[in-house]
Short mmCIF file of C-alpha atoms in Angstrom, two decimals:
data_model
loop_
_atom_site.label_atom_id
_atom_site.label_comp_id
_atom_site.label_asym_id
_atom_site.label_seq_id
_atom_site.Cartn_x
_atom_site.Cartn_y
_atom_site.Cartn_z
CA UNK O 1473 209.22 89.02 110.34
CA UNK O 1474 208.87 89.57 114.09
CA UNK O 1475 211.41 91.55 116.05
CA UNK O 1476 212.64 91.59 119.64
CA UNK O 1477 213.76 94.95 121.00
CA UNK O 1478 214.70 96.52 124.32
CA UNK O 1479 215.28 100.12 125.39
CA UNK O 1480 218.01 100.58 128.01
CA UNK O 1481 219.78 103.50 129.69
CA UNK O 1482 223.35 103.81 130.89
CA UNK O 1483 225.85 106.40 132.04
CA UNK O 1484 227.45 106.25 128.57
CA UNK O 1485 226.34 104.96 125.17
CA UNK O 1486 228.78 102.04 125.54
CA UNK O 1487 227.34 101.02 128.91
CA UNK O 1488 223.80 101.31 127.55
CA UNK O 1489 224.69 99.10 124.57
CA UNK O 1490 226.27 96.53 126.86
CA UNK O 1491 223.23 96.49 129.16
CA UNK O 1492 220.96 96.16 126.11
CA UNK O 1493 222.90 93.13 124.89
CA UNK O 1494 222.56 91.49 128.29
CA UNK O 1495 218.82 92.19 128.35
CA UNK O 1496 218.37 90.70 124.87
CA UNK O 1497 220.37 87.64 125.94
CA UNK O 1498 217.97 87.12 128.83
CA UNK O 1499 215.09 87.22 126.36
CA UNK O 1500 216.85 85.12 123.72
CA UNK O 1501 219.52 82.76 125.16
CA UNK O 1502 222.12 82.00 122.52
CA UNK O 1503 221.71 85.44 120.99
CA UNK O 1504 223.80 86.17 117.90
CA UNK O 1505 225.30 89.52 118.92
CA UNK O 1506 226.41 90.24 115.36
CA UNK O 1507 222.74 90.40 114.31
CA UNK O 1508 221.80 93.05 116.89
CA UNK O 1509 221.00 96.55 115.62
CA UNK O 1510 221.46 99.60 117.84
CA UNK O 1511 219.69 102.93 117.72
CA UNK O 1512 221.11 105.67 119.95
CA UNK O 1513 218.11 107.66 121.17
CA UNK O 1514 220.23 110.07 123.20
CA UNK O 1515 223.92 110.19 124.04
CA UNK O 1516 223.19 111.57 127.50
CA UNK O 1517 224.33 114.67 129.30
CA UNK O 1518 226.59 114.74 132.34
CA UNK O 1519 225.41 118.20 133.41
CA UNK O 1520 227.34 120.80 135.34
CA UNK O 1521 228.34 119.80 138.89
CA UNK O 1522 225.92 116.91 138.69
CA UNK O 1523 222.95 119.15 137.80
CA UNK O 1524 220.91 118.26 134.72
CA UNK O 1525 222.33 114.73 134.30
CA UNK O 1526 220.58 112.61 131.70
CA UNK O 1527 221.55 109.01 130.94
CA UNK O 1528 222.36 107.72 127.49
CA UNK O 1529 219.43 105.81 125.98
CA UNK O 1530 219.76 103.02 123.42
CA UNK O 1531 217.29 100.76 121.62
CA UNK O 1532 218.64 97.33 120.63
CA UNK O 1533 216.71 95.15 118.20
CA UNK O 1534 217.14 91.75 116.56
CA UNK O 1535 214.92 89.80 114.15
CA UNK O 1536 213.51 86.57 115.57
CA UNK O 1537 214.97 84.56 112.69
CA UNK O 1538 218.44 86.00 113.29
CA UNK O 1539 218.47 85.87 117.08
CA UNK O 1540 220.27 82.56 117.56
CA UNK O 1541 223.99 82.26 116.99
CA UNK O 1542 225.11 79.90 114.23
CA UNK O 1543 227.53 77.16 115.11
CA UNK O 1544 230.77 79.05 115.84
CA UNK O 1545 233.57 78.67 113.39
CA UNK O 1546 237.02 78.00 114.78
CA UNK O 1547 238.96 81.27 114.67
CA UNK O 1548 242.30 81.20 112.92
CA UNK O 1549 245.23 80.96 115.32
CA UNK O 1550 248.22 83.23 114.93
CA UNK O 1551 251.72 81.81 114.97
CA UNK O 1552 252.45 80.25 118.36
CA UNK O 1553 248.91 80.94 119.60
CA UNK O 1554 246.82 78.20 121.20
CA UNK O 1555 243.23 77.45 120.18
CA UNK O 1556 241.97 79.01 123.41
CA UNK O 1557 244.02 82.14 122.79
CA UNK O 1558 242.58 82.49 119.29
CA UNK O 1559 239.03 81.97 120.57
CA UNK O 1560 239.47 84.53 123.36
CA UNK O 1561 240.83 87.11 120.94
CA UNK O 1562 237.89 86.48 118.61
CA UNK O 1563 235.33 86.79 121.44
CA UNK O 1564 236.79 90.01 122.85
CA UNK O 1565 237.17 91.57 119.40
CA UNK O 1566 233.50 90.86 118.66
CA UNK O 1567 232.34 92.33 121.98
CA UNK O 1568 234.34 95.55 121.70
CA UNK O 1569 233.24 95.95 118.09
CA UNK O 1570 229.59 95.71 119.15
CA UNK O 1571 230.26 98.34 121.82
CA UNK O 1572 231.59 100.66 119.13
CA UNK O 1573 235.10 100.78 120.61
CA UNK O 1574 238.16 100.92 118.34
CA UNK O 1575 241.09 99.02 119.82
CA UNK O 1576 243.61 96.27 119.26
CA UNK O 1577 243.39 92.97 121.18
CA UNK O 1578 246.54 91.06 122.06
CA UNK O 1579 246.59 87.74 123.90
CA UNK O 1580 249.08 86.74 126.59
CA UNK O 1581 248.97 83.17 127.88
CA UNK O 1582 250.94 81.22 130.47
CA UNK O 1583 250.29 78.29 132.79
CA UNK O 1584 248.41 80.45 135.30
CA UNK O 1585 246.08 82.57 133.16
CA UNK O 1586 245.10 83.75 129.71
CA UNK O 1587 244.85 87.52 129.17
CA UNK O 1588 243.26 89.71 126.53
CA UNK O 1589 244.91 93.14 126.53
CA UNK O 1590 243.05 95.92 124.72
CA UNK O 1591 245.09 98.86 123.49
CA UNK O 1592 244.10 102.15 121.93
CA UNK O 1593 242.87 105.65 122.72
CA UNK O 1594 239.81 106.67 124.73
CA UNK O 1595 239.10 103.27 126.27
CA UNK O 1596 237.09 104.70 129.16
CA UNK O 1597 233.89 103.42 127.53
CA UNK O 1598 235.36 99.90 127.48
CA UNK O 1599 236.34 100.07 131.16
CA UNK O 1600 233.09 101.62 132.39
CA UNK O 1601 232.22 103.18 135.71
CA UNK O 1602 234.26 101.52 138.48
CA UNK O 1603 235.33 98.89 135.92
CA UNK O 1604 231.83 97.44 135.63
CA UNK O 1605 231.91 97.13 131.84
CA UNK O 1606 235.32 95.49 131.56
CA UNK O 1607 234.50 93.12 134.43
CA UNK O 1608 231.30 92.11 132.62
CA UNK O 1609 233.29 91.52 129.42
CA UNK O 1610 235.80 89.42 131.37
CA UNK O 1611 233.03 87.30 132.92
CA UNK O 1612 231.28 86.78 129.59
CA UNK O 1613 234.52 85.94 127.74
CA UNK O 1614 235.44 83.33 130.36
CA UNK O 1615 231.98 81.77 130.25
CA UNK O 1616 232.07 81.51 126.45
CA UNK O 1617 235.66 80.27 126.26
CA UNK O 1618 235.24 77.44 128.76
CA UNK O 1619 231.60 76.56 128.20
CA UNK O 1620 231.20 72.86 128.94
CA UNK O 1621 234.91 72.55 129.83
CA UNK O 1622 234.86 73.29 133.55
CA UNK O 1623 237.78 70.96 134.32
CA UNK O 1624 239.97 72.82 131.83
CA UNK O 1625 239.04 76.29 133.09
CA UNK O 1626 241.79 78.72 134.06
CA UNK O 1627 241.56 82.41 134.92
CA UNK O 1628 240.68 84.77 132.06
CA UNK O 1629 241.72 88.41 132.42
CA UNK O 1630 240.52 91.20 130.14
CA UNK O 1631 242.51 94.42 130.52
CA UNK O 1632 242.49 97.81 128.82
CA UNK O 1633 245.11 100.56 128.90
CA UNK O 1634 246.75 99.12 132.04
CA UNK O 1635 243.52 99.44 134.04
CA UNK O 1636 243.97 96.21 136.01
CA UNK O 1637 247.41 97.05 137.41
CA UNK O 1638 246.41 100.63 138.26
CA UNK O 1639 243.22 99.53 139.97
CA UNK O 1640 244.98 96.76 141.89
CA UNK O 1641 247.57 99.24 143.19
CA UNK O 1642 244.76 101.56 144.29
CA UNK O 1643 242.85 98.77 146.03
CA UNK O 1644 245.99 97.37 147.69
CA UNK O 1645 246.78 100.79 149.15
CA UNK O 1646 243.18 101.29 150.27
CA UNK O 1647 243.00 97.84 151.87
CA UNK O 1648 246.29 98.34 153.75
CA UNK O 1649 245.24 101.80 154.98
CA UNK O 1650 241.82 100.64 156.16
CA UNK O 1651 243.31 97.55 157.82
CA UNK O 1652 245.60 99.80 159.84
CA UNK O 1653 242.60 101.87 160.87
CA UNK O 1654 240.66 98.79 161.98
CA UNK O 1655 243.66 97.51 163.94
CA UNK O 1656 244.08 100.86 165.69
CA UNK O 1657 240.41 101.49 166.54
CA UNK O 1658 238.99 97.98 166.84
CA UNK O 1659 236.03 99.17 164.73
CA UNK O 1660 234.85 97.63 161.50
CA UNK O 1661 235.20 99.56 158.24
CA UNK O 1662 232.91 99.24 155.22
CA UNK O 1663 234.43 99.94 151.81
CA UNK O 1664 232.57 101.34 148.82
CA UNK O 1665 230.54 98.92 146.66
CA UNK O 1666 232.77 96.99 144.27
CA UNK O 1667 232.48 94.36 141.59
CA UNK O 1668 233.17 90.73 142.49
CA UNK O 1669 236.57 90.97 140.79
CA UNK O 1670 237.62 93.94 142.93
CA UNK O 1671 236.25 92.46 146.16
CA UNK O 1672 238.38 89.39 145.54
CA UNK O 1673 241.49 91.59 145.23
CA UNK O 1674 240.81 93.15 148.64
CA UNK O 1675 240.16 89.75 150.26
CA UNK O 1676 243.40 88.40 148.77
CA UNK O 1677 245.40 91.42 149.95
CA UNK O 1678 244.30 91.02 153.58
CA UNK O 1679 243.85 87.26 153.90
CA UNK O 1680 247.18 86.79 155.73
CA UNK O 1681 246.91 89.89 157.91
CA UNK O 1682 247.01 88.60 161.53
CA UNK O 1683 244.96 91.51 162.91
CA UNK O 1684 242.00 91.78 160.55
CA UNK O 1685 239.61 89.64 158.56
CA UNK O 1686 237.30 90.44 155.68
CA UNK O 1687 233.83 89.54 154.53
CA UNK O 1688 231.38 90.76 151.89
CA UNK O 1689 227.94 92.12 152.65
CA UNK O 1690 225.03 93.62 150.73
CA UNK O 1691 223.45 92.60 147.46
CA UNK O 1692 224.60 93.17 143.89
CA UNK O 1693 225.32 95.63 142.41
CA UNK O 1694 225.96 97.31 145.79
CA UNK O 1695 227.85 94.48 147.49
CA UNK O 1696 230.85 95.71 149.49
CA UNK O 1697 233.82 94.48 151.55
CA UNK O 1698 233.85 94.82 155.34
CA UNK O 1699 237.15 94.78 157.25
CA UNK O 1700 236.85 93.65 160.88
CA UNK O 1701 239.21 93.03 163.81
CA UNK O 1702 240.32 89.41 163.70
CA UNK O 1703 238.99 87.31 166.54
CA UNK O 1704 241.85 85.53 168.31
CA UNK O 1705 241.03 82.34 170.20
CA UNK O 1706 242.60 82.27 173.66
#
């Protein structure tokens, strides 16, 4: 039986596993994630004061015959839970399980969005550096949930340990402070690289500011927001 395998590094074992899954999916679209086997080659070392850093290294393998997902069964809905809510909970639970994270997943749904809220201890691995892991989970969950149903799509939010609200408060404060600086100096300001989700939060925060405007520059994964003086037509 032939086997497909990839070796991937990451800042943590969780990030390396997630990157390995994505690499296998590129090689085998429709990958059955439950059939993937992980071997942790090294858990990595952060080093002292940045000296001696070594990334975590993971090998992910799947047998050719097991690589494609079977037709998905409809997850069982809890009382008062919609079909989409049950499917989102099932998807997120499977992803976090494959990442080796122990947590609960609760679903909150209203007319505007559907949210998967992960609770538990030590969820840093689930969030990832600058939220990259949880943003990737959110993107994947939305794509799976509304595959082939574009007209029915509504925002999907995946949160863990209150990360989204804390990060939004941080970005709102940063955006407001930098907008004041741009207004006072007339000089553009470039923010640190952010994920697409976080860039959108900054754009939304400043979209109605009469003195500044925003744009995104650079290429992924180093794309960043630029705040500029707003041009006023005379």
